[in-house]
XYZ file of N, CA and C in Angstrom:
789
model
N 117.044 159.435 -23.382
C 116.262 160.511 -22.412
C 117.529 161.329 -21.870
N 117.537 162.634 -22.820
C 118.775 163.422 -22.849
C 118.570 164.828 -21.381
N 118.527 165.887 -21.748
C 118.251 166.920 -20.788
C 116.809 167.011 -20.557
N 116.647 167.775 -19.551
C 115.131 168.285 -19.203
C 115.085 169.462 -18.540
N 114.107 170.725 -18.850
C 113.805 171.534 -18.328
C 112.869 172.030 -17.342
N 113.762 172.524 -16.062
C 113.100 172.976 -15.052
C 113.443 174.099 -14.374
N 112.909 175.064 -13.615
C 112.810 175.890 -12.973
C 114.103 175.890 -11.708
N 114.074 174.761 -10.932
C 114.635 174.951 -9.442
C 115.773 173.976 -9.343
N 116.062 172.813 -10.983
C 116.960 172.085 -11.283
C 117.298 172.056 -12.078
N 118.710 171.087 -13.026
C 118.862 171.089 -14.261
C 119.334 169.447 -14.233
N 118.872 169.244 -15.017
C 119.207 167.789 -15.243
C 119.677 167.691 -17.124
N 121.273 167.010 -16.956
C 121.806 167.054 -18.200
C 122.383 165.228 -18.528
N 122.317 165.108 -19.923
C 122.925 163.649 -19.844
C 124.184 163.665 -20.652
N 125.039 163.094 -20.563
C 125.979 163.054 -21.622
C 126.512 161.172 -21.395
N 126.046 160.820 -22.530
C 126.504 159.367 -23.039
C 125.902 158.521 -21.632
N 126.168 157.949 -21.164
C 125.735 157.080 -20.019
C 125.407 157.452 -18.450
N 126.205 158.867 -18.204
C 126.120 159.572 -17.631
C 124.927 160.778 -17.139
N 124.169 160.949 -16.006
C 123.451 162.148 -16.235
C 123.815 162.847 -14.597
N 123.712 164.282 -14.754
C 123.797 164.959 -13.681
C 122.479 165.800 -13.401
N 122.098 165.624 -11.950
C 120.981 166.600 -11.691
C 121.620 167.498 -10.776
N 121.356 168.809 -11.243
C 121.991 169.575 -10.526
C 120.955 170.673 -9.683
N 120.631 170.674 -8.307
C 120.114 171.459 -7.877
C 120.632 173.410 -7.876
N 119.633 173.718 -8.751
C 120.188 175.238 -8.965
C 119.306 176.475 -8.767
N 119.625 176.832 -7.483
C 119.324 178.276 -6.919
C 120.561 178.328 -6.320
N 121.748 179.111 -7.272
C 122.855 179.146 -6.710
C 123.192 180.910 -6.065
N 121.891 181.872 -6.142
C 122.029 182.612 -5.149
C 121.068 182.191 -3.838
N 120.772 181.716 -3.485
C 120.342 180.808 -2.149
C 120.729 179.781 -1.665
N 122.195 179.791 -2.487
C 122.981 178.171 -2.318
C 122.677 176.621 -2.412
N 121.413 177.012 -2.969
C 120.680 175.875 -3.493
C 119.621 175.288 -2.456
N 119.299 176.341 -1.606
C 118.204 175.511 -0.718
C 117.351 175.480 -1.394
N 116.621 174.519 -0.588
C 115.284 173.668 -1.472
C 113.978 174.124 -1.189
N 113.227 174.073 -2.450
C 111.746 174.780 -2.483
C 110.997 173.532 -2.653
N 109.849 173.505 -2.472
C 108.847 172.466 -2.726
C 108.809 172.527 -4.619
N 108.986 173.098 -5.140
C 109.420 173.124 -6.365
C 110.433 172.442 -6.993
N 111.555 172.946 -6.297
C 112.591 171.611 -6.474
C 112.339 170.124 -6.585
N 111.641 169.844 -5.005
C 111.277 168.795 -4.439
C 110.686 167.872 -5.648
N 109.626 168.761 -6.047
C 108.704 168.067 -7.300
C 109.652 168.270 -8.217
N 109.848 169.024 -8.670
C 111.287 168.754 -10.124
C 111.778 167.375 -10.262
N 112.788 167.467 -9.162
C 113.577 166.317 -8.698
C 112.823 165.224 -9.103
N 111.519 164.963 -8.280
C 111.181 163.642 -8.193
C 110.764 163.122 -9.488
N 110.060 164.305 -10.775
C 109.842 163.818 -12.085
C 111.103 163.966 -12.755
N 112.274 164.397 -12.479
C 113.169 163.552 -13.047
C 113.776 162.131 -13.101
N 114.387 162.182 -11.288
C 114.957 160.934 -11.284
C 113.437 159.845 -11.543
N 112.306 160.080 -11.505
C 111.403 159.303 -12.165
C 111.691 158.613 -13.318
N 111.764 159.587 -14.357
C 112.300 159.489 -15.600
C 113.374 158.871 -16.104
N 114.200 159.236 -15.465
C 116.000 158.790 -15.257
C 115.997 157.251 -14.968
N 115.357 156.938 -13.644
C 114.941 155.198 -13.711
C 114.456 154.444 -14.483
N 113.850 154.881 -15.483
C 113.499 154.075 -16.423
C 114.229 154.376 -18.000
N 115.341 155.104 -17.656
C 116.585 155.156 -18.719
C 117.633 154.142 -18.645
N 117.243 152.690 -19.572
C 118.184 151.586 -19.438
C 119.473 151.683 -20.149
N 119.774 153.178 -20.337
C 121.045 153.292 -20.747
C 122.000 154.209 -19.845
N 121.425 154.829 -18.899
C 121.818 155.307 -17.689
C 122.912 154.089 -16.636
N 124.165 154.881 -16.700
C 124.835 153.819 -15.909
C 125.135 154.620 -14.312
N 125.146 156.368 -14.544
C 125.775 156.441 -13.414
C 124.891 158.464 -13.273
N 124.301 158.334 -11.948
C 123.598 159.684 -11.884
C 124.562 160.606 -10.865
N 124.676 161.405 -11.370
C 125.376 163.019 -10.282
C 124.486 163.621 -9.561
N 124.575 163.830 -8.522
C 123.895 164.861 -7.588
C 124.661 165.667 -6.918
N 124.302 167.077 -7.662
C 125.325 167.937 -6.902
C 124.388 169.331 -6.786
N 125.035 170.245 -6.526
C 124.332 171.811 -6.224
C 125.411 172.961 -7.184
N 124.370 173.829 -7.608
C 125.047 174.804 -8.596
C 126.198 175.835 -7.778
N 127.286 176.352 -8.365
C 128.180 177.072 -7.926
C 129.105 176.317 -6.925
N 129.716 177.274 -6.008
C 130.975 176.614 -5.168
C 130.600 176.667 -3.652
N 129.473 177.432 -3.195
C 128.796 177.672 -1.751
C 128.267 176.554 -1.304
N 127.281 176.150 -2.299
C 126.529 175.031 -1.251
C 126.024 174.006 -2.336
N 125.890 172.627 -1.545
C 125.243 171.927 -2.049
C 123.724 171.314 -1.933
N 123.385 171.744 -1.005
C 121.946 172.252 -0.420
C 121.833 171.989 1.090
N 121.413 173.779 1.679
C 121.523 173.542 3.059
C 120.257 173.254 4.096
N 119.479 172.661 3.191
C 118.041 172.025 3.616
C 117.069 173.092 2.928
N 115.948 173.126 3.448
C 114.747 174.038 2.777
C 114.930 175.606 3.348
N 114.663 176.362 2.269
C 114.937 177.845 2.211
C 114.211 178.394 3.297
N 114.724 178.636 4.425
C 113.622 179.136 5.768
C 113.053 180.412 5.456
N 113.677 181.092 4.610
C 113.011 182.715 4.131
C 111.718 182.265 3.567
N 111.462 181.433 2.528
C 110.210 180.973 2.328
C 109.070 180.291 2.846
N 109.833 179.497 3.312
C 109.204 179.087 5.030
C 108.204 179.574 5.451
N 109.609 180.667 6.269
C 109.173 181.780 7.335
C 107.875 182.666 6.724
N 107.854 182.960 5.516
C 106.629 183.940 4.902
C 105.831 183.421 4.252
N 105.990 182.069 3.895
C 104.547 181.140 3.422
C 104.613 181.253 2.009
N 105.793 181.251 1.269
C 105.656 181.209 0.074
C 105.703 180.189 -0.708
N 105.123 180.444 -1.994
C 105.039 178.936 -2.896
C 103.361 178.915 -3.135
N 103.616 178.494 -4.604
C 102.007 178.408 -5.397
C 101.034 177.735 -5.012
N 100.098 177.348 -4.983
C 99.091 176.077 -4.811
C 99.799 174.996 -5.349
N 100.122 175.042 -6.792
C 100.947 173.893 -7.412
C 102.012 173.673 -6.665
N 102.544 174.314 -5.490
C 103.958 173.669 -4.904
C 103.477 173.166 -3.558
N 102.468 172.852 -3.238
C 101.816 172.121 -1.952
C 101.890 170.490 -2.121
N 102.269 170.053 -1.307
C 103.250 168.527 -1.219
C 101.930 168.039 -0.434
N 102.576 166.508 -0.640
C 101.672 165.454 -0.244
C 103.086 164.306 0.741
N 102.581 163.479 1.371
C 103.615 162.333 1.247
C 104.585 162.006 0.330
N 103.490 161.554 -0.914
C 104.412 160.786 -2.137
C 105.325 161.740 -3.083
N 105.055 163.435 -2.629
C 106.144 163.440 -2.993
C 107.401 163.938 -2.341
N 107.704 163.354 -1.321
C 108.864 162.826 -0.541
C 109.141 161.799 -1.042
N 109.436 161.443 -2.583
C 109.808 160.079 -2.678
C 111.333 160.288 -3.178
N 112.050 161.644 -3.239
C 112.834 161.704 -3.820
C 114.097 160.870 -3.652
N 114.330 160.562 -1.984
C 115.492 159.892 -1.435
C 115.122 158.303 -1.756
N 114.011 157.972 -2.099
C 113.730 156.592 -2.450
C 114.169 156.352 -3.973
N 113.486 157.160 -4.587
C 114.396 157.506 -5.947
C 115.685 157.463 -6.543
N 116.550 157.825 -5.617
C 117.919 157.852 -5.440
C 118.450 156.623 -5.127
N 117.841 156.577 -4.111
C 118.640 154.652 -3.372
C 118.281 153.935 -4.021
N 116.780 153.902 -4.732
C 116.823 152.632 -6.181
C 116.983 152.783 -7.073
N 117.439 153.943 -7.375
C 117.975 153.805 -9.294
C 118.557 152.797 -9.508
N 118.533 152.321 -10.564
C 118.925 151.140 -11.335
C 120.394 151.434 -11.678
N 120.640 152.785 -11.740
C 121.739 153.286 -11.948
C 122.765 153.599 -10.590
N 123.846 153.772 -10.447
C 124.386 154.136 -9.425
C 124.313 155.583 -9.087
N 124.418 156.334 -7.885
C 124.045 157.767 -7.511
C 125.284 157.384 -6.810
N 125.744 159.149 -7.065
C 126.614 159.925 -6.588
C 126.749 161.433 -6.064
N 126.310 161.561 -5.068
C 126.394 162.950 -4.277
C 127.781 163.178 -4.662
N 127.776 164.853 -5.192
C 128.993 165.218 -5.015
C 128.960 166.903 -4.311
N 129.229 166.552 -2.956
C 128.970 167.600 -1.917
C 129.954 168.630 -1.969
N 129.740 170.049 -2.761
C 130.372 171.175 -3.212
C 130.436 171.795 -1.806
N 129.454 171.985 -1.078
C 129.396 173.169 -0.031
C 128.495 172.912 1.022
N 127.645 173.729 1.547
C 126.902 173.222 2.865
C 125.875 172.460 2.208
N 125.814 171.371 3.550
C 125.158 170.171 3.324
C 124.217 170.082 4.348
N 122.898 170.177 4.313
C 122.385 170.060 5.633
C 120.747 169.927 5.450
N 120.330 169.272 6.491
C 119.020 168.952 6.394
C 118.181 167.998 5.358
N 117.549 168.498 4.801
C 116.996 167.954 3.459
C 118.168 167.489 2.653
N 118.864 168.424 2.458
C 119.934 168.044 1.641
C 120.974 167.008 2.073
N 121.018 167.076 3.008
C 121.609 165.986 3.514
C 121.351 164.442 3.238
N 119.640 164.343 3.523
C 119.139 163.520 3.360
C 119.037 163.019 2.033
N 119.097 163.686 0.983
C 119.217 163.328 -0.419
C 120.722 162.929 -0.588
N 121.763 163.149 -0.237
C 123.017 163.030 -0.294
C 122.907 161.152 0.298
N 122.517 161.382 2.099
C 122.475 159.919 2.159
C 121.562 158.805 1.267
N 121.133 159.426 0.527
C 120.189 158.515 -0.082
C 120.709 158.117 -1.399
N 122.375 158.004 -1.605
C 123.019 157.949 -2.546
C 123.874 156.673 -2.430
N 124.643 156.085 -3.492
C 125.470 155.402 -3.199
C 126.782 155.287 -2.845
N 127.292 156.775 -3.138
C 128.752 156.902 -3.219
C 128.332 158.727 -2.420
N 128.792 159.076 -1.534
C 129.300 160.889 -1.141
C 131.067 161.170 -1.374
N 131.121 162.182 -2.202
C 131.875 162.795 -2.195
C 132.363 163.897 -2.009
N 133.015 164.681 -1.284
C 132.870 165.952 -0.584
C 134.175 166.829 -1.000
N 134.258 168.075 -1.323
C 134.971 168.822 -1.197
C 135.820 169.689 0.070
N 136.803 169.751 0.292
C 137.469 170.236 1.556
C 136.293 171.338 1.974
N 136.240 171.841 1.424
C 134.946 173.417 2.159
C 133.644 172.880 2.698
N 133.155 171.551 2.211
C 131.668 171.144 2.565
C 131.825 171.145 3.840
N 130.396 171.595 4.173
C 130.293 171.842 5.430
C 128.869 170.767 5.941
N 128.834 170.389 6.947
C 127.378 169.371 7.122
C 126.568 169.572 8.431
N 125.148 169.450 8.823
C 124.637 169.650 9.589
C 123.283 169.105 9.779
N 122.936 168.189 10.203
C 121.470 167.555 10.407
C 120.373 168.564 10.419
N 120.503 169.656 11.339
C 119.788 170.891 11.747
C 118.166 171.000 11.573
N 117.956 169.629 11.954
C 116.462 169.638 11.742
C 115.792 170.061 13.327
N 115.987 169.962 14.253
C 115.894 170.492 15.501
C 115.792 172.010 16.044
N 116.957 172.642 14.921
C 117.021 173.709 15.248
C 115.961 174.381 14.747
N 115.139 174.164 14.043
C 113.962 174.868 13.061
C 112.860 174.307 13.902
N 112.724 173.324 14.819
C 111.330 172.814 15.382
C 110.878 171.863 14.587
N 111.811 170.899 13.966
C 110.864 169.916 13.119
C 111.913 168.691 13.079
N 110.596 167.327 13.211
C 111.624 166.121 13.689
C 112.540 165.509 11.948
N 112.044 166.506 11.130
C 113.082 165.642 9.783
C 112.290 165.241 8.884
N 112.787 165.375 7.460
C 111.960 164.478 6.416
C 113.678 164.273 5.885
N 112.911 163.733 4.413
C 114.282 163.271 3.603
C 114.691 161.623 3.667
N 114.098 161.032 4.858
C 114.306 159.532 5.035
C 115.940 159.345 6.045
N 116.699 160.159 6.674
C 117.683 160.455 7.249
C 117.948 159.127 8.827
N 116.614 158.969 9.116
C 116.402 157.623 10.024
C 117.038 156.377 9.746
N 116.170 156.462 8.254
C 116.498 154.557 7.579
C 118.056 154.985 7.238
N 118.279 156.315 6.588
C 119.905 155.916 5.796
C 121.113 156.200 6.446
N 120.740 156.992 7.303
C 121.941 157.757 8.146
C 122.526 156.421 8.923
N 122.014 155.835 9.964
C 122.256 154.493 10.868
C 122.988 153.529 10.277
N 122.475 153.708 8.483
C 123.384 151.951 7.879
C 124.504 152.639 7.576
N 124.535 153.828 7.295
C 125.899 154.647 6.750
C 127.118 154.831 7.881
N 126.458 155.250 9.311
C 127.659 155.594 10.064
C 127.115 154.728 11.347
N 126.049 154.286 11.836
C 126.034 153.413 12.586
C 125.163 154.187 13.442
N 124.102 153.556 14.502
C 122.880 153.723 15.015
C 122.881 155.352 16.060
N 124.357 154.763 16.758
C 124.487 155.496 18.047
C 124.846 157.493 17.424
N 125.692 157.086 16.440
C 126.447 158.190 16.020
C 124.936 158.880 15.097
N 124.415 158.364 14.737
C 123.657 159.262 13.545
C 122.203 160.007 14.694
N 121.954 158.890 15.760
C 121.366 159.816 17.003
C 121.594 161.026 16.948
N 122.910 160.833 17.656
C 123.596 162.204 18.174
C 123.800 162.986 17.519
N 123.685 162.752 16.092
C 123.363 164.127 14.402
C 122.265 164.759 15.001
N 121.667 163.803 15.121
C 119.905 163.946 14.666
C 119.018 164.620 16.153
N 119.710 164.300 17.541
C 119.067 164.630 18.702
C 120.430 166.100 18.917
N 121.114 166.065 18.585
C 122.366 166.871 18.964
C 122.796 167.426 17.923
N 122.165 168.108 16.830
C 122.781 169.228 15.808
C 123.761 169.711 16.110
N 124.672 169.472 15.380
C 126.016 170.530 15.565
C 126.333 170.586 13.929
N 127.395 171.392 13.391
C 128.139 171.799 12.370
C 129.054 170.993 12.377
N 129.963 170.096 11.210
C 131.044 169.326 11.012
C 131.815 169.799 9.706
N 133.176 169.185 9.749
C 133.540 169.682 8.248
C 133.598 168.186 7.510
N 134.048 168.313 6.071
C 134.733 167.610 5.441
C 135.366 165.942 6.379
N 136.408 166.941 6.883
C 137.280 166.161 7.645
C 136.633 165.190 8.575
N 135.608 165.622 9.517
C 135.146 164.623 10.441
C 133.951 164.169 9.771
N 133.329 164.165 8.424
C 132.376 163.480 7.453
C 133.160 162.371 7.129
N 134.595 162.402 6.571
C 135.378 161.272 6.281
C 135.864 160.279 7.538
N 136.059 160.680 8.585
C 136.355 160.373 10.028
C 135.198 159.203 10.276
N 133.885 159.991 10.669
C 132.593 158.970 10.547
C 132.550 158.437 9.502
N 132.717 158.150 8.444
C 132.285 157.600 7.408
C 131.154 157.878 6.392
N 130.900 159.062 6.626
C 129.471 159.924 6.113
C 129.867 160.023 4.823
N 131.381 160.392 4.441
C 131.605 160.492 3.061
C 133.087 159.419 2.899
N 133.411 159.090 1.605
C 134.020 158.090 1.488
C 135.189 158.670 0.639
N 135.115 160.042 0.288
C 136.560 160.772 -0.422
C 136.451 161.818 -0.075
N 137.425 162.642 0.098
C 137.478 164.432 0.571
C 138.520 164.787 -0.243
N 138.195 165.487 -1.302
C 138.879 166.482 -2.195
C 139.158 167.990 -2.218
N 140.479 168.449 -2.729
C 140.759 169.764 -2.388
C 139.419 170.417 -3.088
N 138.916 171.737 -2.473
C 138.183 172.601 -3.670
C 138.740 172.863 -5.028
N 139.929 172.880 -5.519
C 140.253 173.277 -6.681
C 140.228 172.301 -7.869
N 140.179 170.951 -7.005
C 139.929 169.984 -8.124
C 139.430 168.720 -8.147
N 137.823 169.642 -7.348
C 137.125 168.601 -6.571
C 136.328 167.891 -7.932
N 135.750 168.926 -9.012
C 134.885 168.305 -9.882
C 135.534 167.682 -10.744
N 136.857 167.988 -10.938
C 138.012 167.008 -11.590
C 138.100 165.793 -10.975
N 138.175 165.618 -9.806
C 138.394 164.177 -9.025
C 136.683 163.625 -9.244
N 135.982 164.561 -8.843
C 134.934 163.351 -9.085
C 134.184 162.977 -10.414
N 134.822 164.024 -11.023
C 134.427 163.458 -13.011
C 135.154 162.268 -13.218
N 136.465 162.116 -12.613
C 136.946 160.806 -12.840
C 136.754 159.318 -12.186
N 136.238 159.604 -10.754
C 135.245 158.351 -10.120
C 133.714 158.247 -10.764
N 133.605 159.046 -11.445
C 132.054 158.720 -11.890
C 132.506 158.393 -13.487
N 133.384 158.355 -14.497
C 133.912 158.094 -15.580
C 134.346 156.693 -15.249
N 134.821 156.205 -14.131
C 135.506 154.753 -13.596
C 134.289 154.280 -13.762
N 133.167 154.296 -12.994
C 132.009 153.665 -12.577
C 131.071 153.647 -14.340
N 131.090 154.922 -14.923
C 130.678 154.495 -16.386
C 130.985 153.638 -17.032
N 132.400 153.398 -17.136
C 133.436 152.456 -18.159
C 133.362 150.982 -17.680
N 132.558 150.481 -16.611
C 132.146 149.236 -16.149
C 131.358 148.581 -17.077
N 131.423 147.173 -17.161
C 130.256 146.593 -17.560
C 129.388 147.027 -17.200
N 128.485 147.137 -17.989
C 127.236 147.849 -17.868
C 125.647 147.130 -17.295
N 125.923 145.558 -17.666
C 124.992 144.827 -17.119
C 125.129 144.383 -15.548
N 126.570 144.078 -15.705
C 127.262 143.868 -13.924
C 127.250 144.884 -13.054
N 127.414 146.261 -13.701
C 127.246 147.128 -12.647
C 125.447 147.255 -12.343
N 124.930 147.240 -13.506
C 123.199 147.246 -12.764
C 123.307 145.915 -11.673
N 123.270 145.293 -11.887
C 123.391 143.812 -11.436
C 123.810 144.130 -10.205
N 124.820 144.526 -9.568
C 125.566 144.727 -8.569
C 124.629 145.824 -7.730
N 124.108 146.750 -8.233
C 123.801 147.796 -7.825
C 122.191 147.113 -7.072
N 121.423 146.107 -7.888
C 120.487 145.434 -7.721
C 120.750 144.575 -6.603
N 121.783 143.925 -6.536
C 122.191 143.340 -5.453
C 122.241 143.748 -4.011
N 122.786 144.931 -3.989
C 122.964 145.447 -3.192
C 121.423 145.888 -2.340
N 120.786 146.291 -3.141
C 119.492 146.541 -3.031
C 118.745 145.245 -2.322
N 118.960 144.134 -2.925
C 118.242 142.722 -2.543
C 118.629 142.752 -1.069
N 119.679 142.374 -0.952
C 120.589 142.757 0.186
C 119.861 143.174 1.903
N 119.238 144.524 1.569
C 118.722 145.165 2.299
C 117.566 144.419 3.005
N 116.958 143.639 1.829
C 115.620 142.986 2.438
C 115.019 141.268 2.387
N 116.532 141.123 2.433
C 115.943 139.254 2.500
C 117.538 138.911 3.409
N 117.231 137.397 4.332
C 118.459 137.281 4.691
C 119.740 136.924 3.854
N 120.150 136.335 4.795
C 121.570 135.812 4.408
C 121.468 134.717 3.269
N 121.041 133.929 3.764
C 120.757 132.611 3.057
C 119.882 133.052 1.530
N 119.251 133.551 1.638
C 117.956 133.884 0.425
C 118.518 135.016 -0.260
N 119.722 135.487 0.469
C 120.695 136.592 -0.686
C 121.329 135.571 -1.316
N 121.776 134.739 -0.877
C 123.185 133.743 -1.415
C 122.502 133.152 -2.475
N 121.322 132.643 -2.590
C 120.374 131.982 -3.761
C 120.443 133.124 -4.488
N 119.851 134.374 -4.183
C 119.553 135.292 -5.293
C 121.005 135.874 -6.233
N 121.888 136.029 -5.631
C 123.192 136.543 -5.989
C 123.761 135.243 -7.029
N 123.406 133.658 -6.775
C 124.069 132.959 -7.582
C 123.108 132.500 -8.405
N 121.723 132.613 -8.633
C 121.435 132.827 -9.696
C 121.547 133.809 -10.493
N 121.849 135.098 -10.412
C 122.280 136.026 -11.405
C 123.446 135.932 -11.609
N 124.763 135.431 -10.511
C 126.181 135.544 -11.109
C 126.227 134.229 -11.982
N 125.752 133.099 -12.018
C 126.089 131.970 -12.984
C 126.120 132.337 -14.422
N 124.511 133.058 -15.159
C 124.598 132.985 -16.378
C 125.502 134.270 -16.727
N 125.927 135.365 -15.886
C 126.770 136.077 -16.533
C 127.913 135.637 -17.302
N 128.646 134.238 -17.058
C 129.595 133.945 -17.608
C 129.422 133.922 -19.181
N 127.870 133.421 -19.334
C 127.628 133.520 -20.941
C 127.457 135.034 -21.997
N 127.719 136.226 -21.077
C 127.483 137.415 -21.659
C 128.572 137.766 -22.742
N 128.538 138.134 -23.504
C 129.818 138.813 -24.717
C 130.437 139.932 -23.298
N 130.111 140.501 -22.514
C 130.972 141.632 -22.036
C 131.881 141.002 -21.050
N 131.281 140.055 -20.372
C 131.891 138.763 -19.152
C 133.072 138.620 -20.108
N 133.087 137.918 -20.713
C 134.354 137.502 -21.849
C 135.083 138.226 -21.934
N 134.560 139.621 -22.856
C 135.304 140.603 -22.881
C 136.294 140.850 -21.941
N 135.772 141.054 -20.749
C 136.767 141.231 -19.668
C 137.387 140.431 -19.140
N 137.102 139.248 -19.224
C 138.053 138.157 -19.027
C 139.068 137.977 -20.031
N 139.196 138.572 -21.649
C 139.898 138.665 -22.366
C 140.969 139.469 -22.253
N 140.548 140.825 -21.886
C 140.844 142.172 -22.077
C 142.041 142.029 -20.691
N 141.431 141.022 -19.450
C 142.646 141.311 -18.287
C 143.684 140.380 -18.703
N 143.544 139.009 -19.622
C 144.546 138.265 -20.080
C 145.427 138.649 -20.818
N 144.619 139.855 -21.838
C 145.789 140.412 -22.672
C 146.147 141.875 -22.467
N 145.672 142.380 -21.347
C 146.226 143.566 -20.905
C 146.042 144.271 -21.456
N 144.548 144.900 -21.618
C 143.910 145.893 -22.925
C 142.642 146.459 -22.100
N 142.451 147.555 -22.850
C 141.086 148.195 -21.674
C 140.017 147.419 -22.493
N 138.934 147.063 -22.158
C 137.767 146.195 -22.613
C 136.805 146.847 -23.081
N 136.101 146.337 -24.116
C 135.352 147.077 -25.098
C 133.761 146.576 -24.872
N 132.962 147.149 -23.903
C 131.682 146.625 -23.124
C 130.509 147.191 -24.448
N 129.532 146.253 -24.333
C 128.601 146.469 -25.598
C 127.121 146.515 -24.958
N 127.110 146.253 -23.469
C 125.753 145.829 -23.116
C 124.987 144.414 -23.229
N 125.708 143.391 -23.739
C 125.189 142.320 -24.264
C 126.079 140.891 -23.084
């Protein structure tokens, strides 16, 4: 699966890396029902792509990652009948979180509400220096969507997550880094170059080990420590028979770059 055509998102794949871009630059990529449905379809297809190693989530332009729902559309009641949603349509955070490939959010501007929920569902969050954040749900009289009360406490801790939800305020990328919401902040001028370098590093890892590591982290959320260790060992020991594992050890000893084949 390579590129897919949609209205409010773009999905492009180059080699083992796919980029899902929220694409409403004239509205800072504010979320619509159509965007939600299209992202769900794209991510469901991506989850079945065995060649995919890294999925990058970002927003079009430089001003917005995604500031949450398009308030103008919500207030005016815009949207076609085909855009009406059910609970099943709010699966994007689960698809991002449980994606077999590694997911990276490149936060290139305003990130709030539902947009923040999508970012929190990713494995990594990198921010541009000018990025701004806000949970913002109470500001518009709703309790929230996109899974934040599940993901955010796991990222920054329960007490701080509750404060961001119950007393929403804007904060900058430096504060996001300080509280652990993002793991890297890059200058605006070099943001995509730096993010692309991080993505490339992930994509160049041994593919079976990369997917297994992602699966291990997902399993660890659902079972106790002893059960996890048993699962981890059962997955770890057979890997020494893989071509890529032998190649990685040989490359380390020979001080050269490994050549992985996914076997």
